Short mmCIF file of C-alpha atoms in Angstrom, two decimals:
data_model
loop_
_atom_site.label_atom_id
_atom_site.label_comp_id
_atom_site.label_asym_id
_atom_site.label_seq_id
_atom_site.Cartn_x
_atom_site.Cartn_y
_atom_site.Cartn_z
CA MET A 1 16.32 6.25 -26.79
CA HIS A 2 12.85 5.12 -25.82
CA LEU A 3 12.56 1.35 -26.02
CA PRO A 4 9.15 -0.26 -26.57
CA SER A 5 7.62 -1.61 -23.38
CA VAL A 6 4.58 -3.82 -22.88
CA PRO A 7 2.18 -4.15 -19.99
CA LEU A 8 2.30 -7.67 -18.64
CA LEU A 9 -1.32 -8.59 -19.35
CA LEU A 10 -1.71 -11.93 -21.14
CA PHE A 11 -4.35 -12.12 -23.86
CA LEU A 12 -5.56 -15.68 -24.12
CA LEU A 13 -7.63 -15.58 -27.29
CA CYS A 14 -6.38 -12.65 -29.31
CA SER A 15 -3.23 -11.47 -31.03
CA ARG A 16 -3.04 -7.82 -29.94
CA ALA A 17 0.49 -6.72 -29.15
CA LYS A 18 -0.50 -4.74 -26.09
CA ALA A 19 0.24 -6.33 -23.15
CA GLY A 20 2.65 -15.84 -19.52
CA ASN A 21 5.45 -17.73 -17.08
CA ILE A 22 8.14 -16.00 -15.28
CA ILE A 23 11.32 -16.19 -17.36
CA GLY A 24 14.29 -18.01 -15.81
CA GLY A 25 12.41 -18.87 -12.64
CA THR A 26 11.48 -22.07 -10.83
CA GLU A 27 8.17 -23.69 -10.00
CA CYS A 28 6.87 -22.82 -6.55
CA LYS A 29 6.13 -25.56 -4.06
CA PRO A 30 2.34 -26.03 -4.40
CA HIS A 31 0.36 -23.64 -2.15
CA SER A 32 3.50 -22.16 -0.60
CA ARG A 33 2.33 -18.71 -1.79
CA PRO A 34 -1.23 -18.73 -0.38
CA TYR A 35 -1.82 -15.04 -1.14
CA MET A 36 -1.54 -15.50 -4.92
CA ALA A 37 -4.63 -14.85 -7.02
CA TYR A 38 -5.17 -15.88 -10.65
CA LEU A 39 -7.37 -13.39 -12.49
CA GLU A 40 -9.61 -14.49 -15.36
CA ILE A 41 -10.58 -11.31 -17.21
CA VAL A 42 -13.16 -10.50 -19.88
CA THR A 43 -11.82 -7.26 -21.41
CA SER A 44 -13.96 -4.33 -22.51
CA GLN A 45 -13.58 -5.66 -26.07
CA GLY A 46 -14.85 -9.09 -25.01
CA HIS A 47 -11.47 -10.84 -25.21
CA LEU A 48 -10.22 -13.25 -22.56
CA ALA A 49 -7.12 -12.20 -20.65
CA ALA A 50 -5.21 -13.22 -17.52
CA CYS A 51 -3.30 -11.45 -14.76
CA GLY A 52 -1.94 -12.14 -11.33
CA GLY A 53 -2.90 -10.46 -8.08
CA PHE A 54 -2.70 -11.08 -4.36
CA LEU A 55 -5.07 -11.19 -1.43
CA ILE A 56 -4.58 -8.35 1.07
CA ARG A 57 -7.85 -8.75 3.00
CA ARG A 58 -10.44 -11.52 2.94
CA ASP A 59 -12.55 -9.49 0.51
CA PHE A 60 -9.88 -7.52 -1.39
CA VAL A 61 -7.24 -8.37 -4.00
CA LEU A 62 -4.49 -5.98 -5.14
CA THR A 63 -3.40 -6.02 -8.80
CA ALA A 64 -2.38 -3.73 -11.69
CA ALA A 65 -4.81 -1.14 -13.10
CA HIS A 66 -4.18 -2.32 -16.67
CA CYS A 67 -5.77 -5.65 -15.66
CA ALA A 68 -9.21 -3.99 -15.49
CA GLY A 69 -12.00 -5.55 -17.55
CA ARG A 70 -15.71 -5.89 -18.11
CA GLN A 71 -15.73 -8.85 -15.75
CA ILE A 72 -13.09 -10.43 -13.48
CA THR A 73 -13.12 -13.79 -11.71
CA VAL A 74 -10.49 -14.43 -9.03
CA ILE A 75 -9.15 -17.92 -8.30
CA LEU A 76 -7.48 -18.33 -4.92
CA GLY A 77 -5.70 -21.46 -3.68
CA ALA A 78 -4.46 -22.43 -7.16
CA HIS A 79 -1.10 -23.90 -8.12
CA ASN A 80 -1.86 -25.35 -11.55
CA ARG A 81 -4.31 -22.89 -13.07
CA THR A 82 -5.66 -25.51 -15.49
CA GLU A 83 -6.42 -28.27 -12.96
CA LYS A 84 -9.13 -27.55 -10.42
CA GLU A 85 -8.20 -28.64 -6.89
CA ASP A 86 -10.10 -28.84 -3.61
CA THR A 87 -8.07 -25.83 -2.46
CA TRP A 88 -9.57 -23.55 -5.14
CA GLN A 89 -11.86 -20.68 -4.19
CA LYS A 90 -13.41 -19.07 -7.26
CA LEU A 91 -14.82 -15.64 -6.44
CA GLU A 92 -16.47 -12.99 -8.60
CA VAL A 93 -15.27 -9.38 -8.39
CA GLU A 94 -18.02 -7.06 -7.22
CA LYS A 95 -16.24 -3.76 -7.88
CA GLN A 96 -12.99 -2.62 -9.47
CA PHE A 97 -11.07 0.35 -8.02
CA PRO A 98 -8.33 1.40 -10.49
CA HIS A 99 -6.24 4.29 -9.19
CA PRO A 100 -7.97 7.56 -10.21
CA LYS A 101 -4.75 8.87 -11.79
CA TYR A 102 -3.97 5.70 -13.75
CA ASP A 103 -2.67 6.60 -17.21
CA ASP A 104 -2.89 3.82 -19.80
CA ASN A 105 -0.48 5.54 -22.18
CA LEU A 106 2.26 6.41 -19.68
CA ILE A 107 1.56 3.29 -17.57
CA LEU A 108 1.72 5.35 -14.38
CA HIS A 109 -0.25 4.73 -11.16
CA ASP A 110 -0.71 1.15 -12.38
CA ILE A 111 -2.50 -0.18 -9.29
CA MET A 112 -6.04 -1.46 -8.69
CA LEU A 113 -8.07 -2.88 -5.81
CA LEU A 114 -10.68 -5.58 -6.45
CA LYS A 115 -13.59 -5.98 -4.03
CA LEU A 116 -14.78 -9.61 -3.94
CA LYS A 117 -18.49 -10.45 -3.84
CA ARG A 118 -17.88 -12.63 -0.80
CA LYS A 119 -15.04 -13.05 1.66
CA ALA A 120 -12.44 -15.72 1.04
CA ASN A 121 -12.08 -18.52 3.56
CA LEU A 122 -8.60 -18.43 5.07
CA THR A 123 -7.00 -21.87 4.78
CA LEU A 124 -3.50 -23.36 4.45
CA ALA A 125 -3.76 -22.62 0.70
CA VAL A 126 -5.40 -19.15 0.95
CA GLY A 127 -4.05 -16.25 3.04
CA ALA A 128 -3.46 -12.50 2.95
CA LEU A 129 -0.15 -10.74 2.28
CA PRO A 130 1.11 -7.78 4.39
CA LEU A 131 1.75 -4.41 2.75
CA PRO A 132 4.49 -1.88 3.52
CA SER A 133 3.77 1.35 5.37
CA GLN A 134 3.64 4.63 3.46
CA PHE A 135 7.13 5.55 4.68
CA ASN A 136 8.76 2.20 3.89
CA PHE A 137 10.83 3.46 0.92
CA ILE A 138 12.76 0.29 0.14
CA PRO A 139 16.37 0.89 -1.02
CA SER A 140 18.04 -0.48 -4.13
CA GLY A 141 20.27 -3.55 -3.81
CA ARG A 142 17.68 -5.64 -2.00
CA MET A 143 17.02 -9.14 -3.38
CA CYS A 144 13.30 -9.82 -3.82
CA ARG A 145 11.03 -12.40 -5.46
CA ALA A 146 8.38 -12.06 -8.16
CA THR A 147 5.66 -14.68 -8.59
CA GLY A 148 3.21 -15.44 -11.39
CA TRP A 149 1.71 -17.66 -14.08
CA GLY A 150 3.21 -15.61 -16.93
CA ARG A 151 5.16 -16.73 -19.97
CA THR A 152 8.39 -18.66 -19.43
CA ASN A 153 9.74 -17.25 -22.68
CA VAL A 154 8.80 -14.55 -25.18
CA ASP A 155 7.23 -17.04 -27.61
CA GLU A 156 5.85 -19.46 -25.04
CA PRO A 157 2.27 -19.56 -23.71
CA GLY A 158 1.52 -18.75 -20.08
CA SER A 159 2.69 -21.21 -17.45
CA ASN A 160 0.18 -23.68 -16.05
CA THR A 161 1.94 -23.78 -12.68
CA LEU A 162 2.95 -20.92 -10.39
CA GLN A 163 6.54 -19.77 -10.96
CA GLU A 164 8.90 -17.61 -8.94
CA VAL A 165 12.10 -15.73 -9.75
CA LYS A 166 14.66 -13.82 -7.67
CA MET A 167 15.11 -10.21 -8.83
CA ARG A 168 17.28 -7.45 -7.40
CA LEU A 169 16.12 -3.86 -6.86
CA LEU A 170 18.23 -1.53 -9.01
CA GLU A 171 19.17 2.13 -8.94
CA PRO A 172 16.63 4.27 -10.88
CA GLN A 173 19.09 5.07 -13.69
CA ALA A 174 18.93 1.39 -14.74
CA CYS A 175 15.38 2.14 -15.97
CA LYS A 176 16.17 5.43 -17.72
CA HIS A 177 15.47 3.82 -21.12
CA PHE A 178 11.80 3.72 -20.05
CA SER A 179 10.93 7.35 -20.75
CA ASN A 180 8.11 7.56 -18.18
CA PHE A 181 9.82 5.77 -15.29
CA ASP A 182 9.29 7.59 -11.98
CA HIS A 183 11.41 6.39 -9.04
CA ASN A 184 8.97 7.82 -6.48
CA LEU A 185 6.08 5.82 -7.94
CA GLN A 186 7.87 2.76 -9.31
CA LEU A 187 10.59 0.18 -8.67
CA CYS A 188 13.28 -0.77 -11.20
CA VAL A 189 13.86 -4.51 -10.79
CA GLY A 190 16.02 -7.20 -12.41
CA ASN A 191 19.66 -7.63 -13.42
CA PRO A 192 20.07 -6.78 -17.16
CA ARG A 193 22.85 -9.38 -17.39
CA LYS A 194 20.56 -12.23 -16.34
CA ALA A 195 17.77 -13.90 -18.31
CA GLN A 196 15.38 -13.70 -15.38
CA ASN A 197 12.28 -11.57 -15.57
CA VAL A 198 8.53 -11.27 -15.36
CA TYR A 199 6.64 -11.26 -18.67
CA LYS A 200 3.14 -11.30 -20.14
CA GLY A 201 0.69 -12.88 -17.72
CA ASP A 202 2.65 -11.81 -14.64
CA SER A 203 0.88 -8.42 -14.50
CA GLY A 204 -0.49 -7.54 -11.11
CA GLY A 205 1.59 -10.10 -9.24
CA PRO A 206 3.59 -9.10 -6.17
CA LEU A 207 7.26 -8.35 -5.67
CA LEU A 208 8.08 -9.73 -2.23
CA CYS A 209 10.98 -8.35 -0.22
CA ALA A 210 11.47 -9.98 3.21
CA GLY A 211 7.91 -11.26 3.20
CA ILE A 212 6.27 -7.91 2.41
CA ALA A 213 4.68 -6.94 -0.92
CA GLN A 214 6.71 -3.94 -2.10
CA GLY A 215 5.77 -3.92 -5.79
CA ILE A 216 3.15 -4.84 -8.38
CA ALA A 217 4.31 -6.14 -11.79
CA SER A 218 3.53 -3.43 -14.34
CA TYR A 219 5.58 -3.51 -17.57
CA VAL A 220 8.75 -4.77 -19.22
CA HIS A 221 10.72 -4.31 -22.44
CA ARG A 222 9.05 -6.06 -25.37
CA THR A 223 12.05 -8.43 -25.72
CA ALA A 224 11.66 -9.43 -22.02
CA LYS A 225 15.20 -8.17 -21.28
CA PRO A 226 15.43 -6.99 -17.65
CA PRO A 227 14.89 -4.75 -15.83
CA ALA A 228 11.12 -4.66 -15.33
CA VAL A 229 9.05 -1.88 -13.79
CA PHE A 230 6.89 -2.52 -10.71
CA THR A 231 4.44 -0.10 -9.09
CA ARG A 232 5.85 1.03 -5.71
CA ILE A 233 3.14 0.01 -3.20
CA SER A 234 4.33 2.14 -0.27
CA HIS A 235 3.55 5.35 -2.21
CA TYR A 236 -0.09 4.27 -2.58
CA ARG A 237 -0.69 3.13 0.99
CA PRO A 238 -2.89 6.15 1.91
CA TRP A 239 -5.11 5.55 -1.15
CA ILE A 240 -5.29 1.79 -0.42
CA ASP A 241 -6.25 2.44 3.22
CA LYS A 242 -8.92 4.94 2.15
CA VAL A 243 -10.59 2.49 -0.26
CA LEU A 244 -10.43 -0.37 2.27
CA LYS A 245 -11.92 1.80 5.02
CA LYS A 246 -14.84 2.89 2.83
CA ASN A 247 -15.57 -0.66 1.71
#
């Protein structure tokens, strides 16, 4: 049976069902995740939306392809996304590079690079996150962490402060209810018996395993019941390297 899934995009001023804070997580110590980026998005329809992302080079942020929009502003160095701090760096996105094979209907190849108009200043509150190599096929069973400003519950708004939750990598059959799940391209993450998950607004945020970004938050069941699906970064390392080298 195919169960309805939603991308994790958070619409701020509209009621569309297509896809706030991490569910069942805890608030991060302020600025302890200096790679995190908060994305303010103006969609192609002119709506306001929000996603997460993470800095991988001083002028590039990695996020989900379904977070694309007419205009994107990246905020680095944020903990509370509603209270501007001295640590904030607000940067415009110069160019968006969604994966050329991204499929909005199947939610496959859900990965996008954002080129910033100017380089970020590396500080205690702003830093880059390492990526896995192409051949770093991470096994199931590993305990990882997801981070974001998404909803803390299905009916709650997005979180003001950065949240984090521990999530375990599962065997691919745990995601067989998602009809388009592809183990080579994606990670199946989160214990179905625990009320801990990413949700709307967490799109594009990283899944960290031993300090390395292994996944990008992509989609989840509409009820927020785990597991969630993350894009498997290692598969896309050649494409990422190609875009970074050209730009």
